[in-house]
Amino acid sequence: MKQSLPSPAFPPTRRRASAGLDALGFVGTSFQRLGFERLGRLVLSPGDVAARRALRAALGADELVYLATCNRVECYVALPEPVVPEALRERFVAFAEARGEPLGLEDLEARTGVAAARWAFEVASSLHSLVVGETEIAGQMRRANEEAREAGLSGDLLWRLHESVQACARRVRNETRISALAVSVGTLAVKKTLQCFGKQGPRRSVLVGAGLMTVKAARVLSAFPGELLFVNRTLGKAEDLAARFGGRACSLADFLAAPPEDIDLLFAATSAPEPIITTDCLRPAAVRRANAGGGPLVVCDLGVPRDVEGTAGDLPGVRLVDMNAVERLSRLRREELAGEQDRARELVADAVGRYERERRFAALAERSAQAFCRSNLAHLAPDERALVERFARQLGERLARQPAKLA
């Protein structure tokens, strides 16, 4: 946003929160557009700050918050100059193609300005989730915001946006029945798999991974008398889960070296960039169950990208429950929660309106402070004028966040 007087230089990661709404942008995609296989190939490895910096540069952004979940990959950006959504699509396509993942412009959703902010509010309120009302997305967005800040990828503008987004998500949970009926992707998937077993549940379950979805799956499965085996690359994380929910722990290397044959259920939800459970690893258990004439070996793969090789589902005696199956279940849930979604959208619209007023007020306060300093404080030294401007800007930010009747 152009200003009447040059502002003090700020590094890209310290962009001031009073920058105009036109600086906001969003570009991303989801399983609805790409399917889970292609979506998984776009996910940047956790902790790969260099790749995120390259993405920020490719998008021409000063700030970036990168979000990757089991059903979406999204970029929230603060831009030095306003752009049209098409430009963000083109830049993301170029970044993906440079990494060997071809995309079309039609594969991406992009928004700028207030529309970009509105999208963030809607996503955090689970209105675009695979499972409407799911309980994980707000936390995932909060962690993405914190990680971007810690890595020096984002600054005040996106931080303020996500503060407002989190407040809205809390209000939606508290004031609609979406909260009362909330369920996570992991919980929904496990409940689907339990339909394959009797009242006693699976006799022996293997849980691969140590993330939130694994924890929620373990919470459901621990209510049954069957044995739990926790598997992770880091043995200590598996041991922590075993101590928490009861069961045994095993490193991923040991599990792959000697895969057990007596398995009823394998649940996998990791952030691995490629499948870690091979078809050959599951073959002994599948053959044993097929020969015994019992129920199938149920494999629940919630990894994006896949944690289990897709060909595992072709083994005799294996029933594969993946993200596609969860998506089919979620359609029924959307119909059930249609009325609650309407109420949630009303709350989101109210929150977006407030956020827009706050940002415009803060931007006006900064421009006014700069004009005042230029006209009336020319006799001060540059550092003294900067101090006055900073005070006025901070005051404007505080006033902008007051209730409308006081602001």
Short mmCIF file of C-alpha atoms in Angstrom, two decimals, residues 80-376:
data_model
loop_
_atom_site.label_atom_id
_atom_site.label_comp_id
_atom_site.label_asym_id
_atom_site.label_seq_id
_atom_site.Cartn_x
_atom_site.Cartn_y
_atom_site.Cartn_z
CA PRO A 80 4.58 -5.68 -0.86
CA GLU A 81 2.07 -4.56 -3.51
CA PRO A 82 -1.49 -5.66 -4.31
CA VAL A 83 -1.81 -8.36 -6.97
CA VAL A 84 -4.71 -10.13 -8.65
CA PRO A 85 -5.48 -13.73 -7.60
CA GLU A 86 -4.38 -14.99 -11.02
CA ALA A 87 -0.84 -13.80 -10.31
CA LEU A 88 -0.67 -15.89 -7.14
CA ARG A 89 -1.87 -18.94 -9.05
CA GLU A 90 0.78 -18.44 -11.72
CA ARG A 91 3.54 -18.04 -9.14
CA PHE A 92 2.52 -21.16 -7.23
CA VAL A 93 2.31 -23.18 -10.45
CA ALA A 94 5.85 -22.06 -11.36
CA PHE A 95 7.11 -23.08 -7.90
CA ALA A 96 5.47 -26.51 -8.11
CA GLU A 97 6.70 -27.16 -11.64
CA ALA A 98 10.25 -26.25 -10.62
CA ARG A 99 9.96 -29.04 -8.02
CA GLY A 100 8.71 -31.50 -10.63
CA GLU A 101 5.00 -31.33 -9.76
CA PRO A 102 3.01 -30.01 -12.74
CA LEU A 103 -0.15 -28.07 -11.93
CA GLY A 104 -2.78 -26.16 -13.85
CA LEU A 105 -4.17 -22.79 -12.84
CA GLU A 106 -7.56 -24.48 -12.44
CA ASP A 107 -6.07 -26.70 -9.72
CA LEU A 108 -5.65 -23.76 -7.37
CA GLU A 109 -7.85 -21.45 -5.34
CA ALA A 110 -6.55 -17.90 -4.87
CA ARG A 111 -7.91 -14.80 -3.16
CA THR A 112 -6.61 -11.39 -2.20
CA GLY A 113 -7.56 -8.63 0.21
CA VAL A 114 -10.63 -9.13 2.38
CA ALA A 115 -11.53 -12.29 0.44
CA ALA A 116 -8.23 -13.87 1.51
CA ALA A 117 -8.92 -12.98 5.13
CA ARG A 118 -12.44 -14.40 4.88
CA TRP A 119 -11.06 -17.68 3.57
CA ALA A 120 -8.76 -18.00 6.59
CA PHE A 121 -11.67 -17.41 8.97
CA GLU A 122 -13.79 -20.03 7.19
CA VAL A 123 -11.01 -22.63 7.14
CA ALA A 124 -10.23 -22.22 10.86
CA SER A 125 -13.94 -22.61 11.62
CA SER A 126 -13.86 -25.98 9.78
CA LEU A 127 -16.33 -24.85 7.10
CA HIS A 128 -14.02 -26.17 4.36
CA SER A 129 -12.79 -29.23 6.24
CA LEU A 130 -12.95 -32.80 5.03
CA VAL A 131 -15.06 -33.47 8.13
CA VAL A 132 -17.20 -30.42 8.91
CA GLY A 133 -16.85 -29.45 12.56
CA GLU A 134 -13.62 -31.42 12.99
CA THR A 135 -11.59 -30.34 15.94
CA GLU A 136 -8.06 -30.24 14.52
CA ILE A 137 -7.90 -27.50 11.88
CA ALA A 138 -7.84 -24.50 14.23
CA GLY A 139 -4.91 -26.01 16.12
CA GLN A 140 -3.12 -26.83 12.88
CA MET A 141 -3.48 -23.22 11.73
CA ARG A 142 -2.28 -21.93 15.10
CA ARG A 143 0.82 -24.13 14.95
CA ALA A 144 1.50 -23.12 11.34
CA ASN A 145 1.35 -19.47 12.37
CA GLU A 146 3.68 -20.02 15.33
CA GLU A 147 6.15 -22.05 13.28
CA ALA A 148 6.24 -19.40 10.55
CA ARG A 149 6.93 -16.71 13.13
CA GLU A 150 9.67 -18.74 14.82
CA ALA A 151 11.32 -19.48 11.45
CA GLY A 152 11.31 -15.81 10.47
CA LEU A 153 8.90 -16.43 7.61
CA SER A 154 6.08 -14.17 8.76
CA GLY A 155 5.51 -10.99 10.70
CA ASP A 156 2.91 -8.81 12.32
CA LEU A 157 0.32 -8.66 9.55
CA LEU A 158 -0.24 -12.42 9.35
CA TRP A 159 0.17 -12.79 13.10
CA ARG A 160 -2.69 -10.34 13.70
CA LEU A 161 -4.79 -12.07 11.06
CA HIS A 162 -4.38 -15.45 12.71
CA GLU A 163 -5.08 -14.02 16.17
CA SER A 164 -8.46 -12.85 14.89
CA VAL A 165 -8.99 -16.13 13.05
CA GLN A 166 -8.44 -18.15 16.24
CA ALA A 167 -10.86 -15.97 18.20
CA CYS A 168 -13.50 -16.58 15.54
CA ALA A 169 -12.90 -20.34 15.56
CA ARG A 170 -13.37 -20.42 19.34
CA ARG A 171 -16.63 -18.51 19.02
CA VAL A 172 -17.93 -20.92 16.38
CA ARG A 173 -17.12 -23.89 18.61
CA ASN A 174 -18.79 -22.27 21.62
CA GLU A 175 -21.92 -20.90 19.93
CA THR A 176 -22.90 -23.67 17.51
CA ARG A 177 -23.64 -27.38 17.80
CA ILE A 178 -20.64 -28.05 15.59
CA SER A 179 -18.66 -28.16 18.82
CA ALA A 180 -21.05 -30.59 20.50
CA LEU A 181 -20.98 -32.91 17.47
CA ALA A 182 -17.28 -32.43 16.78
CA VAL A 183 -15.22 -35.33 15.53
CA SER A 184 -11.74 -35.54 14.09
CA VAL A 185 -10.67 -37.19 10.85
CA GLY A 186 -8.79 -39.81 12.85
CA THR A 187 -11.74 -40.61 15.11
CA LEU A 188 -14.13 -40.88 12.17
CA ALA A 189 -11.76 -43.24 10.36
CA VAL A 190 -11.28 -45.48 13.39
CA LYS A 191 -15.02 -45.71 13.95
CA LYS A 192 -15.36 -46.79 10.33
CA THR A 193 -12.76 -49.52 10.77
CA LEU A 194 -14.39 -50.77 13.98
CA GLN A 195 -17.42 -51.76 11.93
CA CYS A 196 -15.27 -54.62 10.65
CA PHE A 197 -14.93 -56.10 14.14
CA GLY A 198 -17.25 -57.37 16.83
CA LYS A 199 -18.08 -55.81 20.17
CA GLN A 200 -14.65 -56.75 21.50
CA GLY A 201 -12.92 -54.74 18.79
CA PRO A 202 -9.64 -55.75 17.12
CA ARG A 203 -7.50 -58.22 19.04
CA ARG A 204 -4.21 -56.64 18.00
CA SER A 205 -3.83 -53.13 16.59
CA VAL A 206 -0.67 -51.52 15.25
CA LEU A 207 -0.54 -47.72 15.32
CA VAL A 208 2.18 -46.10 13.22
CA GLY A 209 3.02 -42.48 14.01
CA ALA A 210 2.88 -40.27 17.08
CA GLY A 211 0.83 -37.27 15.94
CA LEU A 212 -2.55 -35.98 17.02
CA MET A 213 -4.53 -38.36 14.80
CA THR A 214 -2.66 -41.34 16.24
CA VAL A 215 -3.39 -40.12 19.76
CA LYS A 216 -7.10 -39.83 18.99
CA ALA A 217 -7.14 -43.27 17.39
CA ALA A 218 -5.38 -44.73 20.43
CA ARG A 219 -7.93 -43.11 22.72
CA VAL A 220 -10.76 -44.89 20.87
CA LEU A 221 -8.97 -48.24 20.61
CA SER A 222 -7.81 -48.27 24.23
CA ALA A 223 -11.45 -48.63 25.29
CA PHE A 224 -11.35 -52.19 23.90
CA PRO A 225 -9.51 -55.13 25.49
CA GLY A 226 -7.28 -55.78 22.48
CA GLU A 227 -3.51 -55.27 22.44
CA LEU A 228 -1.97 -52.05 21.11
CA LEU A 229 1.45 -51.89 19.44
CA PHE A 230 2.85 -48.39 18.89
CA VAL A 231 5.40 -47.96 16.09
CA ASN A 232 7.49 -44.88 15.37
CA ARG A 233 10.83 -43.97 13.83
CA THR A 234 11.77 -42.61 17.25
CA LEU A 235 11.33 -45.40 19.78
CA GLY A 236 10.94 -42.94 22.65
CA LYS A 237 7.78 -41.44 21.13
CA ALA A 238 6.28 -44.90 20.70
CA GLU A 239 7.16 -45.71 24.32
CA ASP A 240 5.44 -42.53 25.52
CA LEU A 241 2.21 -43.53 23.76
CA ALA A 242 2.46 -47.09 25.07
CA ALA A 243 2.81 -45.78 28.61
CA ARG A 244 -0.10 -43.40 28.13
CA PHE A 245 -2.61 -45.80 26.58
CA GLY A 246 -1.23 -49.20 27.55
CA GLY A 247 0.50 -51.50 25.13
CA ARG A 248 3.93 -52.16 23.67
CA ALA A 249 6.34 -50.01 21.68
CA CYS A 250 8.51 -50.80 18.68
CA SER A 251 10.78 -48.79 16.41
CA LEU A 252 9.78 -48.54 12.76
CA ALA A 253 13.03 -50.22 11.71
CA ASP A 254 12.37 -53.24 13.92
CA PHE A 255 8.75 -53.46 12.77
CA LEU A 256 9.74 -53.47 9.10
CA ALA A 257 12.53 -55.98 9.70
CA ALA A 258 10.18 -58.50 11.33
CA PRO A 259 6.54 -57.57 10.65
CA PRO A 260 4.16 -59.51 12.90
CA GLU A 261 1.72 -61.89 11.26
CA ASP A 262 -1.01 -61.69 13.89
CA ILE A 263 -2.52 -58.25 13.17
CA ASP A 264 -6.18 -57.26 12.99
CA LEU A 265 -5.78 -53.53 12.37
CA LEU A 266 -2.97 -51.28 11.18
CA PHE A 267 -3.50 -47.53 11.60
CA ALA A 268 -0.97 -45.16 10.00
CA ALA A 269 -0.89 -41.36 10.12
CA THR A 270 2.57 -39.83 9.68
CA SER A 271 4.12 -36.92 7.82
CA ALA A 272 6.54 -39.13 5.88
CA PRO A 273 7.14 -37.89 2.31
CA GLU A 274 6.59 -41.38 0.84
CA PRO A 275 5.03 -44.72 1.89
CA ILE A 276 6.79 -46.31 4.85
CA ILE A 277 4.67 -49.48 5.08
CA THR A 278 5.25 -51.67 2.04
CA THR A 279 2.94 -54.25 0.54
CA ASP A 280 5.51 -56.95 1.34
CA CYS A 281 5.48 -55.86 4.98
CA LEU A 282 1.76 -56.62 5.22
CA ARG A 283 1.79 -59.76 3.09
CA PRO A 284 2.52 -62.26 5.94
CA ALA A 285 -0.39 -60.98 8.02
CA ALA A 286 -2.69 -60.89 4.98
CA VAL A 287 -1.82 -64.46 4.00
CA ARG A 288 -2.32 -65.72 7.55
CA ARG A 289 -5.76 -64.14 7.80
CA ALA A 290 -6.80 -65.33 4.34
CA ASN A 291 -5.77 -68.91 5.17
CA ALA A 292 -7.52 -68.78 8.53
CA GLY A 293 -10.77 -67.74 6.88
CA GLY A 294 -11.39 -64.99 9.42
CA GLY A 295 -12.16 -61.35 8.90
CA PRO A 296 -9.92 -59.06 6.83
CA LEU A 297 -6.75 -57.30 7.89
CA VAL A 298 -7.99 -53.71 8.09
CA VAL A 299 -5.46 -51.08 7.04
CA CYS A 300 -6.40 -47.49 7.88
CA ASP A 301 -4.04 -45.09 6.06
CA LEU A 302 -4.55 -41.40 6.86
CA GLY A 303 -1.17 -40.22 5.61
CA VAL A 304 -0.96 -37.49 2.98
CA PRO A 305 1.07 -38.59 1.06
CA ARG A 306 0.14 -42.22 1.68
CA ASP A 307 1.90 -44.07 4.49
CA VAL A 308 0.99 -47.48 3.03
CA GLU A 309 1.70 -48.56 -0.52
CA GLY A 310 -1.49 -48.42 -2.55
CA THR A 311 -0.99 -51.97 -3.83
CA ALA A 312 -1.48 -53.27 -0.28
CA GLY A 313 -5.21 -52.95 -0.86
CA ASP A 314 -4.95 -55.56 -3.62
CA LEU A 315 -3.71 -58.26 -1.25
CA PRO A 316 -6.27 -60.99 -0.54
CA GLY A 317 -7.58 -60.57 2.99
CA VAL A 318 -6.82 -56.82 3.21
CA ARG A 319 -9.43 -54.07 3.49
CA LEU A 320 -7.98 -50.59 2.95
CA VAL A 321 -9.63 -47.55 4.55
CA ASP A 322 -7.98 -44.38 3.26
CA MET A 323 -8.75 -40.68 2.99
CA ASN A 324 -11.10 -41.32 0.08
CA ALA A 325 -13.24 -43.53 2.31
CA VAL A 326 -13.25 -40.88 5.04
CA GLU A 327 -14.37 -38.29 2.49
CA ARG A 328 -17.39 -40.41 1.61
CA LEU A 329 -18.34 -40.64 5.28
CA SER A 330 -17.93 -36.89 5.70
CA ARG A 331 -20.57 -36.15 3.06
CA LEU A 332 -23.22 -37.63 5.33
CA ARG A 333 -21.96 -35.53 8.20
CA ARG A 334 -22.20 -32.35 6.13
CA GLU A 335 -25.89 -32.98 5.55
CA GLU A 336 -26.41 -33.57 9.27
CA LEU A 337 -24.75 -30.26 10.17
CA ALA A 338 -26.23 -28.06 7.42
CA GLY A 339 -28.07 -25.79 9.85
CA GLU A 340 -25.06 -25.40 12.11
CA GLN A 341 -22.91 -24.44 9.14
CA ASP A 342 -25.31 -21.59 8.34
CA ARG A 343 -25.00 -20.28 11.90
CA ALA A 344 -21.21 -20.64 11.75
CA ARG A 345 -21.10 -18.63 8.53
CA GLU A 346 -23.03 -15.83 10.23
CA LEU A 347 -20.44 -15.73 13.02
CA VAL A 348 -17.61 -15.76 10.47
CA ALA A 349 -19.18 -12.86 8.54
CA ASP A 350 -19.39 -10.86 11.77
CA ALA A 351 -15.75 -11.60 12.64
CA VAL A 352 -14.51 -10.74 9.14
CA GLY A 353 -16.38 -7.43 9.25
CA ARG A 354 -14.77 -6.57 12.55
CA TYR A 355 -11.32 -7.55 11.31
CA GLU A 356 -11.76 -5.41 8.19
CA ARG A 357 -12.75 -2.39 10.30
CA GLU A 358 -9.76 -2.92 12.59
CA ARG A 359 -7.28 -3.09 9.71
CA ARG A 360 -8.68 -0.04 7.95
CA PHE A 361 -8.68 1.94 11.19
CA ALA A 362 -5.08 0.93 11.93
CA ALA A 363 -3.95 1.87 8.41
CA LEU A 364 -5.70 5.24 8.67
CA ALA A 365 -4.09 5.86 12.06
CA GLU A 366 -0.63 5.20 10.64
CA ARG A 367 -1.14 7.47 7.64
CA SER A 368 -2.45 10.21 9.92
CA ALA A 369 0.52 9.86 12.26
CA GLN A 370 2.97 10.09 9.37
CA ALA A 371 1.23 13.15 7.95
CA PHE A 372 1.23 14.84 11.36
CA CYS A 373 4.92 14.14 11.90
CA ARG A 374 5.79 15.45 8.45
CA SER A 375 3.79 18.66 8.91
CA ASN A 376 4.39 19.47 12.56
#
